[in-house]
Amino acid sequence: MGMSAATTAAEGIKFCIFDLRRGQQEGQELDKILFFFPADLPFSAQLSVIGLSEGLITFTRIFSPEAACEVIEAERHSHVFYEAEPDIWMVMVVEKNESEAIWRIDALRKVLKEVHSLFLMFHGSIRTMIEKEPAGGLIRSHLYPFIMDYLSACQKRSLLDNCCWDFLLGKKLQLPSFRDCLKERGTVQMLTVSREAAIEVQSLVRVLESFAGNTQFYSLILFQDLLVSTTLSPVDTINLFTYAVLRLTPRALSSGVSSWSYLRKGSTTSNVATGSILAQSASVSEQNFRSRDTSPPGGDNSHHIARPLQPDRWSKGKDGFLVTDIWGAEASSSTSATPTIWLQQTEERVYVCAYQYRSLTLILLVPVASILGEQGVSAVKQQILENASLKMLKIEEKLSKGWAGENAYHVSGYRYLLVDGDRDVSRASPPGKVTTLTKESLLALSKVREEVDLEKGRMEHDNAGQEKDLEVCIRAKNNAWVIARITKGKELYMVLEKANETVLYASDAVEKFSNRYCNGAFSLD
Amino acid sequence: MSSDSSSTSGDEFTNPNPNPNSTSKPLEDQFASAALTEPDNEPPEIQESPNGVVNGSVSENNHGEIERNERGGAVGSNLEARQSVRWRRTNSEVEVEAPSSPSSSGYAGERGSSSGSGSSGGFEMIGGGIGGDDDEIQEVSNVDSIQDSQASWMPGKRHVDEDDASLSWRKRKKHFFILSNSGKPIYSRYGDEHKLAGFSATLQAIISFVENGGDRVKLVRAGNHQVVFLVKGPIYLVCISCTEEPYESLRGQLELIYGQMLLILTKSVNRCFEKNPKFDMTPLLGGTDVVFSSLIHSFSWNPATFLHAYTCLPLAYATRQAAGAILQDVADSGVLFAILMCKHKVISLVGAQKASLHPDDMLLLANFVMSSESFRTSESFSPICLPRYNPMAFLYAYVHYLDVDTYLMLLTTSSDAFYHLKDCRIRIEMVLLKSNVLSEVQRSMLDGGMHVEDLPTDPLPRSGTLSPHLGQPRDSPESFREPFVGIGGPAGLWHFMYRSIFLDQYVSSEFSPPINSPRKQKRLYRAYQNLYASMHDKGIGPHKTQFRRDENYVLLCWVTQDFELYAAFDPLADKAVAIKTCNRVCQWVKDVENEIFLLGASPFSW
C-alpha cells in the first residue's frame, strides 16, 4: 500500500556509502566507494555521484563547518546526505515526479540512519571494519549484502505495521513518501497494557533477570508487532525492535512464507535465497569488488559473512525458540551458531535468544562474556522453558483478551501520529485508516511536517536548549484541517477531513484528543 | 575588470591579507571627493559621500548623452548606449585604479559608508552581536529605535576588504552573488568581486556539474545554511543564507535581483554572452552596487518583496483623485506611465491605454530611483527597463523629486522626450502645489498609516466621513504624535498586513510596541515570510486559513479570492478573540479603502 515506487532499472534511486579518508590520490577515487546501488552503474557514473557529494560537503563547510551538506534539491532529484560516522557518508539520490514520488527529506534520512544503526548492531562500526582490513574488501563484502537485504526485505508488511517497511517489491524500490507522513521511523510502537497484565510482565522480567546470576541479561518482549517491555537502552531497543518486527515476530515469520512462495513462482532464478534482480546485481557487484580488490581473501570471503537481514531465514522450532542458519554459516570459522549482536549502549556482544509463544515474542540477550559458548546458551534456553514459558502463556492469554485487533488504536474521525521524542515512542492511526485520506490532505501534512523538521533542525543546530513549542493549524484547499503540535518533546500530527470550517472547531478537536489520549499534553490550559 | 584579472585574483583568493594599500581609507576618500567634484563624472551612484549627503549634481548632459547615442532606438544600440553611459563611470574607475588602489570609483563611496558603519560591531555575525539574532545590519546602535528599520540603514556595499578566505566574510548571514555562466563574478554583496573569482568559479562548477547530469540544482541545505541557485540564461544567481527564510522567499529575492539587473541593462545583455562567453559584465554595472545593496536591504523590511503588491500612501480620496487626474492628463500626451511616489509608497499612478505595471517592476524602479542619490538633486532622464513589462527593451524614465521624499516618474518609449516630459512635470508640479496634494502628502507621512490601537471596536457606520485619520478622529497631528505611545491593539493584536488581490495592493499597519525595534520588526517580517510561503505552496496551495503559534507570536492568515490577511498577536492571545479581531480588521480596511488604496486605477491584469 501507499508507498511510492521508483524503478531501479530506470535508475530511479542511487544509494552509496563512501569514506572521505580514502582514495585521496588521483586515479584512486574508486577506493572511496564502500557501497553503491545500483552496482551495475558504470564507475564513471558512480564517481560522478560521489564527486558531487564530496564537492558539496567541502563547499558547505566553508559556511557551516559544524554541519555540512544535508540535502541537495535539484529539479528532478533529491540527494539526501547522512554522515553515519566521521568522514563516512551515506548518500541517497531519489528521483522526483509529479504524482507519487514526493519525498520528505527527513523521512529518507531516517532510512539511512536506520540501516546504519542496524549495521552497527550486527557488525560494529564501519570504521572499525575498515581499520581491520584497510584494503576495503572486508567492509565492502559486509555492506553489500547487508544493505541489499535491508532494501529487499521482501515480505509485504501487514496493514498493522506502522514503522517498518520493505523497500524492494519485485523490481520496485519502495521508499517512504508523502503517503507515509503519519508514520515515524526510528521509533517504537508500544502496546497499552492493563495494570494487571503489567504486573505479570514485570514479574516475568524479574524472572529473566534472575537467570543472569552475577551478570546482567537484557530482555525485550513484544506482543504482535508492539513492544510490551524492554530493559535495553533506548537506542538498542529501537534497533532490536526494528529487527524483530522485520524478521522475528509471528507476522514477520508467516508473511515471509506466503509472499516468498509467490515470488518463487514467478522467478526462474535458481538463487532462492536472495530474489532475482538482487541476486544478479549482487553477483555483478561482487565481481566489481573483486576486480578492484587486491586483498587475498577476495574470492570466497562472502561465504563467511552473516546476513542477518536476509529474508526467510528464521523459523520457529518445535521447542518455541526461533532458529536460523544465518550465523550457522560461520560455524566453520569456529564461532557459535547462535546469533550475536552488539549493544551500542554497553558496547558488549550478546547472544540473541528468541522464544515465541503465539503472539508473544521474548528476546533475551545474554552477554557473550558471561557464559560458556553454546553450552551456556542451551542452559539459558532450558531455564526459559522451565521458569518463564508458563508465565508467558498466561501473559499471552491476558494480552490477547484485551487486544482489540489491528485497529485497536484507531480514533474515529482522526488520522493522527503521536511521537514522544524523549522516549522514542510513536503511535499512529492504523495504516488502513490513513489510506482513506485524500492525496491533497497527505501532501499538505507532509509539507507541514517538512516545515516542522526544519524548525526542529534549527533548534538542534542552535543548541538553544529551550524546547520548541509550536502549533500549526491549516485549513487546506480541500477543506481538510492539517495540524501539527509540538510541545515538551512531544509531537502530534493530525488530519481532520470533513470537519467544520472554523479554527476553533479544529483546536477543540485537538484538545479533546489530547485530553483523552495524551494525558492533556497538548491541551492549552 | 578585465578578462585576465580573474586569473590573477586566483592568487589573492588564497591570500587572507588583501593589499594593505587598498584599505587605506583617507586615500580613497580623497579619490572619492576628487571624483565627486569632477563635473564629468556624472554617475549618480558614485556621488554619494560616506554619510549619505549629496555632494555632486547631475547635469542634464546625462540626457544629452543618451540622446546622442540612442537615436537608433533599437535594443542593441540601447545596450551599447548603456555601455557608453556606464563607460563614463568606469572611466573614473580606471583613473582611480592607477594609483595602486583596486577600488573603482563606484566602490569609493561605498567604502566610505563602510568606514562609517565600519567594523565597530554593527555588522552581522552569527552568534555575534546581540544574542545572535538574525539581524544583519547595524542593529547594535538601533535596538531601541522606534524608527522604521530602513531609517538606520546605510547604503552601499560594505566590507569590500573581505574575501572568501576571511572568517568574517564566511560568517555573514546572507550572501548574494551574481556570476556569469563562465564563472566570472558580476556582483557580490560582501567582499570584492575581483577577489572572489575563485569562489565564483566554484559556484559555477556546482551548477554546471549538476547540469551535466541532466538536472538543475535549486537548493543545498547544510545545518542552518541554505544555498539557493537561480539560473537565468547566461546569468547565475546564488544566495547563501542562514537567516531561516524559506527557500521560496530566497528564490524570489534572487528573481528580484535579476530583475534589478535587467532594469539597468535589459535582457539583451545575453547577446554579449552569446558573442563572447567570457564577456565581463562588471563594467556595465559599474557603480550600481548601491542599487543592489538597497534592494537586498529591502528584503528584510519591505513586504512588497514577497507579497508582489505595492502599497499606497494614505490620502483622502479627493486628494488622490486630484493627483490622479493630472497624471492622467499627462499620460494622454504620450507618457507610458506616470507615477507619483513618496518613498516606497504610491501616491498615484496612471498607465496609458492598456499598459499595466507589475508591482515587482514598481518595486525595482522605486528602488533604483531612491537608492541613486543623483536623482534627488536634479531632474534626470535615464534609460531603464521594466523586466515584467518588456525585458528586452529600454524605456526612458524622467525622474524629478518634488520634495525630499516625493518624486515623480514619467516613463516613455521615446528617447528624445526629455523636454516634453520636463514640461509635463512642470504642469504636474503646479497642479499638485495648487491643490495642496504635496502638503497633504507630507501630513500623511507624519501621521503614518493604520495603527492597530485605532481598530474600531464596533463597525463604523458606512456613510459619513471617515477622515481625518483613517476613520479614527484625532485632535490634530501635532498633539497626537508627541504623547502617543502605542500599546498594541485590542486582543493582543500587534500588527497586520492586508493584501487586496484585485488591486495588487497591500496595506500594512504601523509598527507599535512591542514590535518597536528594527530587530523585532525584522523578526516579524521573517515570520510573515514563512507564513506566506507556507500558505502559498506551489503544489498544493494556496491554503485557506492558518493559525500558527510559537514562542514569539500567534499568527493568523486568511486567504480568499479577494484578499489575504496576515495578522500577528501576542503569543498568549486567545484564539477565539483573535479570530474576531481579524474579522474587525478586514471590516476596518474595507471601511477606509478609499483612503489607503488607489482605486479605479487601470486594472493590473497579470
Tab-separated table of C-alpha atoms in Angstrom, chain B residues 26-219:
chain	number	residue	atom	x	y	z
B	26	PRO	CA	41.868	58.539	3.691
B	27	LEU	CA	43.379	57.940	0.294
B	28	GLU	CA	40.154	56.564	-1.031
B	29	ASP	CA	38.159	59.338	0.454
B	30	GLN	CA	40.385	61.655	-1.431
B	31	PHE	CA	39.633	59.827	-4.595
B	32	ALA	CA	36.034	59.798	-3.754
B	33	SER	CA	35.891	63.511	-3.303
B	34	ALA	CA	38.026	64.017	-6.337
B	35	ALA	CA	35.554	62.070	-8.317
B	36	LEU	CA	32.706	63.968	-6.822
B	37	THR	CA	33.982	67.355	-7.832
B	38	GLU	CA	34.624	66.256	-11.357
B	39	PRO	CA	31.686	67.503	-13.333
B	40	ASP	CA	32.358	64.897	-15.982
B	41	ASN	CA	31.910	62.048	-13.606
B	42	GLU	CA	28.215	62.081	-13.690
B	43	PRO	CA	27.226	58.636	-12.473
B	44	PRO	CA	24.682	59.179	-9.813
B	45	GLU	CA	25.648	56.276	-7.625
B	46	ILE	CA	29.162	57.497	-7.208
B	47	GLN	CA	28.246	60.869	-5.991
B	48	GLU	CA	27.403	59.756	-2.604
B	49	SER	CA	29.534	60.628	0.305
B	50	PRO	CA	30.014	58.354	3.290
B	51	ASN	CA	27.326	59.976	5.331
B	52	GLY	CA	24.832	59.969	2.569
B	53	VAL	CA	24.967	63.677	1.915
B	54	VAL	CA	24.730	64.573	-1.701
B	55	ASN	CA	27.889	66.120	-2.979
B	56	GLY	CA	27.512	66.087	-6.675
B	57	SER	CA	24.963	67.363	-9.044
B	58	VAL	CA	23.761	65.690	-12.130
B	59	SER	CA	23.778	67.812	-15.150
B	60	GLU	CA	21.460	67.302	-17.981
B	61	ASN	CA	24.240	66.053	-20.113
B	62	ASN	CA	23.138	62.682	-18.888
B	63	HIS	CA	20.141	63.154	-21.038
B	64	GLY	CA	22.182	64.645	-23.830
B	65	GLU	CA	24.467	61.700	-23.824
B	66	ILE	CA	21.696	59.231	-24.191
B	67	GLU	CA	20.070	61.222	-26.899
B	68	ARG	CA	23.275	61.260	-28.836
B	69	ASN	CA	23.863	57.590	-28.599
B	70	GLU	CA	20.483	56.084	-28.900
B	71	ARG	CA	18.858	57.765	-31.771
B	72	GLY	CA	18.597	54.388	-33.449
B	73	GLY	CA	16.315	53.215	-30.711
B	74	ALA	CA	16.993	49.566	-31.351
B	75	VAL	CA	17.570	47.408	-28.360
B	76	GLY	CA	21.083	46.504	-29.254
B	77	SER	CA	22.119	50.062	-29.688
B	78	ASN	CA	20.377	50.882	-26.463
B	79	LEU	CA	22.581	48.461	-24.731
B	80	GLU	CA	25.602	49.971	-26.331
B	81	ALA	CA	24.367	53.308	-25.201
B	82	ARG	CA	24.109	51.947	-21.726
B	83	GLN	CA	27.569	50.671	-22.135
B	84	SER	CA	28.793	54.069	-23.151
B	85	VAL	CA	26.948	55.721	-20.338
B	86	ARG	CA	28.495	53.293	-17.962
B	87	TRP	CA	31.812	53.727	-19.578
B	88	ARG	CA	31.946	57.211	-18.296
B	89	ARG	CA	31.601	55.767	-14.857
B	90	THR	CA	34.202	53.157	-15.348
B	91	ASN	CA	36.380	55.780	-16.860
B	92	SER	CA	36.894	57.208	-13.446
B	93	GLU	CA	37.369	53.698	-12.201
B	94	VAL	CA	40.414	53.372	-14.363
B	95	GLU	CA	41.756	56.656	-13.152
B	96	VAL	CA	41.333	55.670	-9.595
B	97	GLU	CA	42.774	52.291	-10.156
B	98	ALA	CA	46.011	53.642	-11.476
B	99	PRO	CA	47.413	54.861	-8.176
B	100	SER	CA	47.658	51.433	-6.568
B	101	SER	CA	44.142	51.162	-5.258
B	102	PRO	CA	41.973	48.395	-6.654
B	103	SER	CA	38.823	50.221	-5.778
B	104	SER	CA	36.678	51.579	-8.508
B	105	SER	CA	35.106	54.924	-8.085
B	106	GLY	CA	31.920	53.038	-7.615
B	107	TYR	CA	33.426	51.477	-4.583
B	108	ALA	CA	34.836	54.671	-3.261
B	109	GLY	CA	31.555	55.922	-1.974
B	110	GLU	CA	30.675	52.558	-0.633
B	111	ARG	CA	33.906	52.186	1.082
B	112	GLY	CA	33.169	55.466	2.664
B	113	SER	CA	29.984	54.115	4.054
B	114	SER	CA	31.756	51.036	5.198
B	115	SER	CA	34.083	53.206	7.173
B	116	GLY	CA	31.011	54.902	8.521
B	117	SER	CA	29.428	51.741	9.803
B	118	GLY	CA	32.759	50.124	9.981
B	119	SER	CA	33.871	47.187	11.975
B	120	SER	CA	32.530	48.702	15.128
B	121	GLY	CA	30.430	45.639	15.662
B	122	GLY	CA	27.487	46.768	13.672
B	123	PHE	CA	27.656	44.076	11.096
B	124	GLU	CA	26.023	40.748	11.135
B	125	MET	CA	27.823	37.857	12.643
B	126	ILE	CA	26.453	34.523	13.554
B	127	GLY	CA	26.109	34.380	17.248
B	128	GLY	CA	27.794	37.710	17.496
B	129	GLY	CA	26.273	40.982	18.454
B	130	ILE	CA	23.148	40.878	20.428
B	131	GLY	CA	22.108	37.403	21.259
B	132	GLY	CA	22.887	36.066	17.834
B	133	ASP	CA	19.633	37.275	16.462
B	134	ASP	CA	19.068	37.272	12.774
B	135	ASP	CA	19.703	40.933	12.347
B	136	GLU	CA	22.052	41.737	9.633
B	137	ILE	CA	22.600	45.373	9.723
B	138	GLN	CA	23.831	47.674	12.385
B	139	GLU	CA	21.356	46.740	14.976
B	140	VAL	CA	23.601	47.391	17.906
B	141	SER	CA	23.126	51.089	17.836
B	142	ASN	CA	19.483	50.930	16.900
B	143	VAL	CA	17.933	48.326	19.080
B	144	ASP	CA	15.641	50.682	20.836
B	145	SER	CA	14.916	52.944	17.985
B	146	ILE	CA	11.288	53.276	17.099
B	147	GLN	CA	12.268	54.381	13.642
B	148	ASP	CA	11.470	52.318	10.651
B	149	SER	CA	14.161	49.769	10.281
B	150	GLN	CA	15.179	51.230	6.966
B	151	ALA	CA	15.882	54.572	8.534
B	152	SER	CA	19.061	53.362	10.160
B	153	TRP	CA	20.378	51.608	7.118
B	154	MET	CA	23.472	52.902	5.395
B	155	PRO	CA	23.501	52.459	1.670
B	156	GLY	CA	26.297	50.969	-0.335
B	157	LYS	CA	28.449	47.932	-0.187
B	158	ARG	CA	30.322	47.199	2.959
B	159	HIS	CA	33.281	45.036	3.877
B	160	VAL	CA	34.884	45.204	0.449
B	161	ASP	CA	38.171	44.233	2.007
B	162	GLU	CA	36.895	40.737	2.679
B	163	ASP	CA	37.060	37.658	0.527
B	164	ASP	CA	36.154	34.023	0.939
B	165	ALA	CA	39.262	33.395	2.987
B	166	SER	CA	38.118	35.849	5.641
B	167	LEU	CA	36.378	34.396	8.621
B	168	SER	CA	34.171	37.460	8.888
B	169	TRP	CA	33.084	37.008	5.281
B	170	ARG	CA	32.190	33.392	5.868
B	171	LYS	CA	30.107	34.356	8.869
B	172	ARG	CA	27.948	36.919	7.090
B	173	LYS	CA	24.398	35.798	7.441
B	174	LYS	CA	23.292	36.394	3.894
B	175	HIS	CA	25.378	36.488	0.756
B	176	PHE	CA	24.181	37.269	-2.723
B	177	PHE	CA	26.207	36.574	-5.834
B	178	ILE	CA	25.679	37.219	-9.482
B	179	LEU	CA	28.046	35.465	-11.850
B	180	SER	CA	28.233	34.559	-15.484
B	181	ASN	CA	27.947	31.030	-16.761
B	182	SER	CA	31.667	31.023	-17.337
B	183	GLY	CA	32.163	31.619	-13.631
B	184	LYS	CA	33.078	35.289	-13.777
B	185	PRO	CA	31.903	37.282	-10.786
B	186	ILE	CA	29.473	40.065	-11.577
B	187	TYR	CA	28.257	41.099	-8.161
B	188	SER	CA	28.800	40.072	-4.588
B	189	ARG	CA	27.029	41.619	-1.632
B	190	TYR	CA	30.121	41.360	0.534
B	191	GLY	CA	33.714	41.368	-0.482
B	192	ASP	CA	35.460	42.454	-3.608
B	193	GLU	CA	34.205	40.671	-6.719
B	194	HIS	CA	37.715	40.538	-8.138
B	195	LYS	CA	38.984	38.593	-5.191
B	196	LEU	CA	36.027	36.252	-5.294
B	197	ALA	CA	36.835	34.913	-8.751
B	198	GLY	CA	37.899	31.565	-7.360
B	199	PHE	CA	34.780	31.274	-5.249
B	200	SER	CA	32.660	32.280	-8.177
B	201	ALA	CA	34.234	29.550	-10.264
B	202	THR	CA	33.285	27.054	-7.568
B	203	LEU	CA	29.651	28.132	-7.695
B	204	GLN	CA	29.719	27.829	-11.447
B	205	ALA	CA	31.250	24.374	-11.181
B	206	ILE	CA	28.465	23.178	-8.872
B	207	ILE	CA	25.768	24.454	-11.198
B	208	SER	CA	27.318	23.023	-14.329
B	209	PHE	CA	28.169	19.702	-12.681
B	210	VAL	CA	24.513	19.142	-11.876
B	211	GLU	CA	23.506	20.434	-15.277
B	212	ASN	CA	25.799	17.942	-16.968
B	213	GLY	CA	23.891	15.231	-15.146
B	214	GLY	CA	20.734	16.413	-16.872
B	215	ASP	CA	19.376	18.195	-13.827
B	216	ARG	CA	19.273	21.672	-12.349
B	217	VAL	CA	20.334	22.438	-8.791
B	218	LYS	CA	17.888	24.506	-6.774
B	219	LEU	CA	18.927	24.284	-3.162
